Amino acid sequence: MRPLYRPGDSVLHRVPAGPKLVGLMAAALVMSLIPLDAVGTVLVLIAVSVAFPISGQPWHALWAAWWRLRWFILILGVALGVLISVETAVVNTGRIVLLLLLAELVTATTRLVDLLNVIRRVLGPLRRLGVDPDAVAMTLSLTIATIPVIGGFAARVREAQEARGIRLGARTSVPLLVMTMRHADEVGEALSARGIAP
C-alpha cells in the first residue's frame, strides 16, 4: 500500500492537523464561491503543484498525484468540453482536481493519527446524540487507507486488459469489483481477529 504520510520538516509539516483541515474546507468553499476563468484556474493549479516540492514532497509524488487523476480529468474534461464549453471544462474540472491535490498534500504532510484525533475532538460533543467519534474516525481511516489500494487494483486491471487487447468498458469493472470485495473481506477478517470488529 502506498504510504499517505511522508515525513519531513517543511512549514506545512509543522502546521497542526486542525488548521490544515480548516484550510482545506475553506479552500473548497472559496473555490465554489469565487468565479474563476480558465486562466485563473490554471494559475491556481500551478500554485498548488508548486506547493508539493516546497512542502518537501519529491517531484515524483507530484507527478504520481496528477497521473492518478488522468482518467478523471480526461473523462470529465472531455464530457464538459463537448457538452458545454472548453472554458467550463477547464474551470469545473480544475476546481475538483485542485481540491483533490490539496487533500493529498494535507495527508502527505500530516500523520493519520493526528487527523483522526482532530476528528474525534470535533465529534466529541455529538456523543450525546448517539454518535461514536471513535467509530467515525476508524471508518475515515479505513476509507483513506483503502483509496490508494483500490487505485492500485484499477491500474492492475487496466494494464492486464490492455495487454489482452480488451477495450475498456462497463464489463471491465467486474474484476475491479471482485478484487475490492476480496480486499474488504480480508480487512474485515483482520479487524475481527484483533477484536476491533464483530
Short mmCIF file of C-alpha atoms in Angstrom, two decimals, residues 13-92:
data_model
loop_
_atom_site.label_atom_id
_atom_site.label_comp_id
_atom_site.label_asym_id
_atom_site.label_seq_id
_atom_site.Cartn_x
_atom_site.Cartn_y
_atom_site.Cartn_z
CA HIS A 13 4.57 19.62 8.15
CA ARG A 14 4.75 21.83 11.25
CA VAL A 15 1.21 23.19 10.86
CA PRO A 16 -1.19 21.32 13.20
CA ALA A 17 -3.77 18.98 11.70
CA GLY A 18 -6.72 21.11 12.79
CA PRO A 19 -5.75 24.27 10.85
CA LYS A 20 -4.95 22.13 7.81
CA LEU A 21 -8.42 20.62 7.78
CA VAL A 22 -9.98 24.04 8.28
CA GLY A 23 -7.86 25.38 5.42
CA LEU A 24 -8.96 22.52 3.19
CA MET A 25 -12.63 23.23 3.93
CA ALA A 26 -12.06 26.95 3.40
CA ALA A 27 -10.41 26.26 0.04
CA ALA A 28 -13.42 24.16 -1.01
CA LEU A 29 -15.77 26.98 -0.02
CA VAL A 30 -13.71 29.67 -1.75
CA MET A 31 -13.37 27.64 -4.94
CA SER A 32 -17.15 27.17 -5.07
CA LEU A 33 -17.95 30.86 -4.45
CA ILE A 34 -15.27 32.81 -6.31
CA PRO A 35 -15.75 32.87 -10.08
CA LEU A 36 -12.58 31.96 -12.00
CA ASP A 37 -11.88 31.84 -15.69
CA ALA A 38 -9.77 29.16 -17.37
CA VAL A 39 -6.54 31.14 -16.99
CA GLY A 40 -7.14 31.78 -13.29
CA THR A 41 -7.93 28.11 -12.70
CA VAL A 42 -4.72 27.00 -14.42
CA LEU A 43 -2.67 29.51 -12.39
CA VAL A 44 -4.16 28.22 -9.12
CA LEU A 45 -3.41 24.63 -10.15
CA ILE A 46 0.19 25.61 -10.89
CA ALA A 47 0.47 27.27 -7.48
CA VAL A 48 -0.83 24.15 -5.71
CA SER A 49 1.51 21.96 -7.74
CA VAL A 50 4.48 24.13 -6.75
CA ALA A 51 3.43 23.67 -3.11
CA PHE A 52 4.33 19.98 -3.35
CA PRO A 53 8.12 20.43 -3.69
CA ILE A 54 8.01 23.44 -1.34
CA SER A 55 6.48 21.19 1.34
CA GLY A 56 9.30 18.71 0.91
CA GLN A 57 7.45 16.28 -1.34
CA PRO A 58 9.56 14.75 -4.13
CA TRP A 59 8.77 15.70 -7.69
CA HIS A 60 7.70 12.13 -8.46
CA ALA A 61 4.99 12.49 -5.76
CA LEU A 62 3.55 15.45 -7.69
CA TRP A 63 3.72 13.52 -10.93
CA ALA A 64 2.05 10.50 -9.30
CA ALA A 65 -0.74 12.69 -7.92
CA TRP A 66 -1.51 14.07 -11.38
CA TRP A 67 -1.13 10.64 -13.00
CA ARG A 68 -3.70 9.09 -10.67
CA LEU A 69 -6.20 11.76 -11.78
CA ARG A 70 -5.60 11.34 -15.51
CA TRP A 71 -8.74 9.33 -16.27
CA PHE A 72 -10.92 11.58 -14.15
CA ILE A 73 -9.51 14.66 -15.91
CA LEU A 74 -9.89 13.09 -19.33
CA ILE A 75 -13.44 11.79 -18.91
CA LEU A 76 -14.91 14.78 -17.06
CA GLY A 77 -12.96 17.35 -19.05
CA VAL A 78 -13.92 15.92 -22.43
CA ALA A 79 -17.56 15.48 -21.41
CA LEU A 80 -17.87 19.09 -20.23
CA GLY A 81 -15.91 20.37 -23.21
CA VAL A 82 -18.19 18.62 -25.68
CA LEU A 83 -21.50 19.22 -23.91
CA ILE A 84 -20.91 22.77 -22.66
CA SER A 85 -17.66 24.56 -23.49
CA VAL A 86 -13.89 24.26 -23.14
CA GLU A 87 -13.88 27.14 -20.64
CA THR A 88 -16.40 25.35 -18.44
CA ALA A 89 -14.45 22.09 -18.73
CA VAL A 90 -11.21 23.71 -17.58
CA VAL A 91 -12.82 25.63 -14.70
CA ASN A 92 -15.01 22.87 -13.25
#
